[in-house]
Amino acid sequence: MSRPFLTAHWRNLCNLTYAVPPERLEPLCPAGVDLEVRDGESYVSLVGFDFDDTRVLGVPWPGYRAFPELNLRFYVRHEGERGVVFVREFVPKRLVAWMARTLYDEPYRRAPMASDRRVESDRLTYSLGVTYGGRRHTVRVSTANRSPSVPAEDTDAHFFKEHTWGFGTNRRGRTLRYRVEHPTWAVYDLDSVRIDVDYAALYGDEWAFLNDAEPVHTLFAKGSEVAVYPPETL
């Protein structure tokens, strides 16, 4: 199917990345998909952003056009193509979560969420919060300026924000993939990052070690229009 299933504008993409020993992530890789390893380390990223002007098969659904998302992902490759696998994704819309689980077999859950973007004379501030597991979890970033730039392809910023495929496993145990297209994203220089998240509450006890970890890389991207295509089995 050459037509995108979903189009939207993804805005305010906040990416907080942690180094993780490969043996923690390899069991989570779908069949036929290889964990991406750099200098002996693999990586997971907590990513929050805003959907805007969301359309399904070109149709805007009232009440479902704008909402935030928060997810935990890690990085993989399949036959030279880069992609991600999601551990869990949160959205505030029950129908969105149901549709993603049903059509893409993605691990979406619904939870109360809100995001806020403030523009000042010399900076931007973005915050995202989700209520789950008995508490409020928040991420907040402030930029050092209001002028984003596109990082070079050999930078960590490019590595952690640019990939083409999402991978997962369907109910029959087969590996799925779907294509995500967007222009190369510009990023802001960051002035501050605040993380108040209980990873065990959000993603399970096996992720509690991230509560005491420091991100090895943080970025905040402006975003762009995106197109997400229907899934296919490998």
Short mmCIF file of C-alpha atoms in Angstrom, two decimals:
data_model
loop_
_atom_site.label_atom_id
_atom_site.label_comp_id
_atom_site.label_asym_id
_atom_site.label_seq_id
_atom_site.Cartn_x
_atom_site.Cartn_y
_atom_site.Cartn_z
CA MET A 1 0.00 0.00 0.00
CA SER A 2 1.70 3.18 -1.17
CA ARG A 3 -0.66 5.51 0.66
CA PRO A 4 0.23 6.40 4.28
CA PHE A 5 -2.12 5.06 6.90
CA LEU A 6 -1.45 8.02 9.19
CA THR A 7 -0.12 11.51 8.60
CA ALA A 8 0.55 14.14 11.24
CA HIS A 9 2.86 16.88 12.33
CA TRP A 10 5.14 15.71 15.13
CA ARG A 11 6.30 18.65 17.23
CA ASN A 12 8.54 19.19 20.25
CA LEU A 13 10.42 15.89 20.20
CA CYS A 14 12.31 15.37 23.43
CA ASN A 15 14.75 12.42 23.44
CA LEU A 16 16.56 11.26 26.60
CA THR A 17 18.94 8.38 25.85
CA TYR A 18 20.58 5.89 28.22
CA ALA A 19 23.35 3.35 27.62
CA VAL A 20 22.22 -0.21 28.37
CA PRO A 21 24.20 -3.48 28.24
CA PRO A 22 23.18 -5.38 25.10
CA GLU A 23 22.20 -8.49 27.07
CA ARG A 24 19.26 -6.56 28.56
CA LEU A 25 17.80 -5.74 25.15
CA GLU A 26 18.69 -8.69 22.93
CA PRO A 27 15.84 -10.88 24.31
CA LEU A 28 13.37 -8.11 23.35
CA CYS A 29 14.37 -8.00 19.67
CA PRO A 30 11.78 -9.36 17.22
CA ALA A 31 12.84 -12.44 15.25
CA GLY A 32 15.24 -11.59 12.43
CA VAL A 33 16.02 -8.12 13.79
CA ASP A 34 19.46 -7.32 15.23
CA LEU A 35 20.14 -5.07 18.19
CA GLU A 36 22.19 -2.02 17.23
CA VAL A 37 25.41 -1.83 19.24
CA ARG A 38 27.96 1.02 19.24
CA ASP A 39 31.29 0.60 21.05
CA GLY A 40 29.89 -2.28 23.06
CA GLU A 41 26.76 -0.42 24.22
CA SER A 42 23.14 -0.46 23.18
CA TYR A 43 20.69 2.32 23.96
CA VAL A 44 17.15 3.04 25.09
CA SER A 45 15.49 6.43 24.71
CA LEU A 46 12.58 8.01 26.53
CA VAL A 47 10.85 10.10 23.86
CA GLY A 48 8.02 12.57 24.36
CA PHE A 49 6.39 14.67 21.66
CA ASP A 50 3.13 16.16 20.38
CA PHE A 51 0.89 14.95 17.57
CA ASP A 52 -0.80 17.74 15.62
CA ASP A 53 -3.08 17.74 12.56
CA THR A 54 -3.38 13.95 12.79
CA ARG A 55 -5.21 12.25 9.91
CA VAL A 56 -6.05 8.60 9.25
CA LEU A 57 -6.14 7.79 5.52
CA GLY A 58 -6.31 11.53 4.94
CA VAL A 59 -9.33 12.06 7.21
CA PRO A 60 -9.09 14.26 10.33
CA TRP A 61 -11.08 12.86 13.25
CA PRO A 62 -12.58 15.51 15.53
CA GLY A 63 -11.16 15.21 19.02
CA TYR A 64 -8.21 13.09 17.86
CA ARG A 65 -6.09 15.54 15.92
CA ALA A 66 -3.79 16.81 18.69
CA PHE A 67 -2.39 14.91 21.68
CA PRO A 68 0.98 14.04 23.30
CA GLU A 69 2.82 10.72 23.39
CA LEU A 70 5.53 9.30 25.67
CA ASN A 71 7.41 6.12 24.78
CA LEU A 72 10.45 4.04 25.62
CA ARG A 73 12.31 2.59 22.63
CA PHE A 74 15.56 0.92 21.65
CA TYR A 75 17.52 0.78 18.41
CA VAL A 76 17.82 -2.10 15.94
CA ARG A 77 18.80 -2.97 12.38
CA HIS A 78 17.37 -5.26 9.73
CA GLU A 79 19.38 -5.89 6.55
CA GLY A 80 21.19 -2.59 6.94
CA GLU A 81 18.07 -0.54 7.65
CA ARG A 82 17.87 1.29 10.98
CA GLY A 83 14.77 1.20 13.14
CA VAL A 84 13.36 1.10 16.64
CA VAL A 85 11.41 -1.30 18.84
CA PHE A 86 9.02 0.11 21.42
CA VAL A 87 8.86 -1.13 24.99
CA ARG A 88 5.66 0.78 25.78
CA GLU A 89 3.89 3.87 24.44
CA PHE A 90 1.47 6.16 26.27
CA VAL A 91 -1.20 8.39 24.76
CA PRO A 92 -4.20 10.10 26.40
CA LYS A 93 -6.72 8.89 23.82
CA ARG A 94 -8.27 5.45 24.39
CA LEU A 95 -9.23 5.01 20.72
CA VAL A 96 -5.71 5.87 19.54
CA ALA A 97 -4.21 3.27 21.90
CA TRP A 98 -6.73 0.65 20.77
CA MET A 99 -6.11 1.33 17.08
CA ALA A 100 -2.33 1.11 17.47
CA ARG A 101 -2.59 -2.17 19.37
CA THR A 102 -5.09 -3.63 16.90
CA LEU A 103 -3.54 -2.58 13.59
CA TYR A 104 0.17 -2.37 14.44
CA ASP A 105 0.41 -4.68 17.49
CA GLU A 106 2.22 -1.84 19.24
CA PRO A 107 2.34 -1.80 23.08
CA TYR A 108 0.20 1.32 23.57
CA ARG A 109 -1.56 2.22 26.80
CA ARG A 110 -3.92 5.04 27.62
CA ALA A 111 -3.13 7.38 30.51
CA PRO A 112 -3.96 10.98 31.49
CA MET A 113 -1.38 13.23 29.82
CA ALA A 114 -0.66 16.87 29.12
CA SER A 115 2.09 18.87 27.45
CA ASP A 116 3.00 22.54 27.47
CA ARG A 117 5.21 24.63 25.18
CA ARG A 118 6.18 28.16 26.13
CA VAL A 119 7.99 30.65 23.93
CA GLU A 120 10.09 33.37 25.53
CA SER A 121 12.22 36.04 23.92
CA ASP A 122 15.39 33.95 23.92
CA ARG A 123 14.32 30.35 24.55
CA LEU A 124 11.66 27.64 24.44
CA THR A 125 10.44 25.53 27.33
CA TYR A 126 8.62 22.25 26.85
CA SER A 127 7.17 19.93 29.45
CA LEU A 128 5.21 16.69 29.22
CA GLY A 129 3.52 14.78 32.03
CA VAL A 130 1.75 11.43 32.32
CA THR A 131 -0.14 10.01 35.30
CA TYR A 132 0.36 6.27 35.65
CA GLY A 133 1.22 3.74 38.34
CA GLY A 134 0.00 5.94 41.15
CA ARG A 135 2.04 9.06 40.41
CA ARG A 136 2.76 11.86 37.97
CA HIS A 137 5.82 11.53 35.73
CA THR A 138 7.24 14.65 34.05
CA VAL A 139 9.99 15.68 31.65
CA ARG A 140 10.94 19.33 31.11
CA VAL A 141 13.52 20.87 28.78
CA SER A 142 14.59 24.45 28.13
CA THR A 143 16.53 25.53 25.07
CA ALA A 144 19.49 27.87 25.00
CA ASN A 145 18.04 29.75 22.01
CA ARG A 146 15.13 29.75 19.57
CA SER A 147 17.10 28.84 16.43
CA PRO A 148 17.39 25.09 15.74
CA SER A 149 19.92 23.64 13.32
CA VAL A 150 20.33 20.33 11.51
CA PRO A 151 23.20 18.29 13.01
CA ALA A 152 25.75 16.53 10.83
CA GLU A 153 25.14 12.89 9.96
CA ASP A 154 28.12 11.71 12.04
CA THR A 155 26.75 13.17 15.30
CA ASP A 156 24.96 11.44 18.16
CA ALA A 157 21.99 13.75 17.64
CA HIS A 158 21.52 12.46 14.10
CA PHE A 159 21.97 8.85 15.20
CA PHE A 160 19.31 8.98 17.90
CA LYS A 161 16.66 10.90 15.97
CA GLU A 162 16.91 9.57 12.41
CA HIS A 163 15.64 6.10 11.57
CA THR A 164 13.19 4.74 9.03
CA TRP A 165 11.46 1.69 10.47
CA GLY A 166 9.41 0.59 13.44
CA PHE A 167 9.61 -3.13 14.29
CA GLY A 168 7.45 -5.32 16.48
CA THR A 169 5.91 -8.77 16.89
CA ASN A 170 2.32 -9.63 16.06
CA ARG A 171 -0.01 -11.95 17.95
CA ARG A 172 1.18 -14.91 15.90
CA GLY A 173 4.81 -14.27 16.81
CA ARG A 174 5.77 -12.92 13.39
CA THR A 175 7.93 -9.85 12.98
CA LEU A 176 6.22 -6.71 11.70
CA ARG A 177 7.73 -3.56 10.32
CA TYR A 178 6.31 -0.25 9.16
CA ARG A 179 7.91 2.72 7.50
CA VAL A 180 7.99 6.24 8.96
CA GLU A 181 8.97 9.10 6.65
CA HIS A 182 9.89 12.67 7.59
CA PRO A 183 12.50 15.30 6.69
CA THR A 184 15.72 15.44 8.69
CA TRP A 185 14.90 17.19 11.96
CA ALA A 186 16.56 20.33 13.26
CA VAL A 187 17.48 20.37 16.96
CA TYR A 188 17.90 23.08 19.58
CA ASP A 189 20.83 23.58 21.92
CA LEU A 190 19.59 22.68 25.40
CA ASP A 191 20.05 24.81 28.51
CA SER A 192 18.44 22.47 31.06
CA VAL A 193 16.76 19.07 31.36
CA ARG A 194 14.64 17.92 34.29
CA ILE A 195 13.48 14.31 34.63
CA ASP A 196 11.01 13.19 37.29
CA VAL A 197 10.12 9.72 36.09
CA ASP A 198 9.75 6.34 37.81
CA TYR A 199 10.74 3.94 35.05
CA ALA A 200 9.63 0.92 37.05
CA ALA A 201 6.11 2.33 37.43
CA LEU A 202 5.87 3.21 33.74
CA TYR A 203 7.59 0.24 32.13
CA GLY A 204 8.00 -2.53 34.71
CA ASP A 205 10.41 -3.47 37.50
CA GLU A 206 13.04 -4.60 35.01
CA TRP A 207 13.53 -0.93 34.07
CA ALA A 208 14.02 0.32 37.63
CA PHE A 209 17.78 0.64 37.05
CA LEU A 210 17.11 3.66 34.82
CA ASN A 211 15.87 5.60 37.87
CA ASP A 212 19.50 5.93 39.02
CA ALA A 213 21.03 6.35 35.57
CA GLU A 214 22.04 9.57 33.85
CA PRO A 215 21.24 10.11 30.16
CA VAL A 216 24.26 9.84 27.91
CA HIS A 217 22.59 12.10 25.36
CA THR A 218 19.66 14.51 25.31
CA LEU A 219 18.08 16.35 22.41
CA PHE A 220 15.05 18.44 21.60
CA ALA A 221 13.94 18.53 17.96
CA LYS A 222 11.57 20.94 16.29
CA GLY A 223 9.74 18.22 14.35
CA SER A 224 7.98 18.14 11.00
CA GLU A 225 5.26 16.48 9.00
CA VAL A 226 5.42 12.66 9.13
CA ALA A 227 3.85 9.79 7.25
CA VAL A 228 3.38 6.34 8.80
CA TYR A 229 2.70 3.47 6.39
CA PRO A 230 0.73 0.27 6.99
CA PRO A 231 2.61 -2.64 8.63
CA GLU A 232 3.96 -5.65 6.79
CA THR A 233 5.32 -8.99 7.97
CA LEU A 234 8.93 -9.90 7.32
#
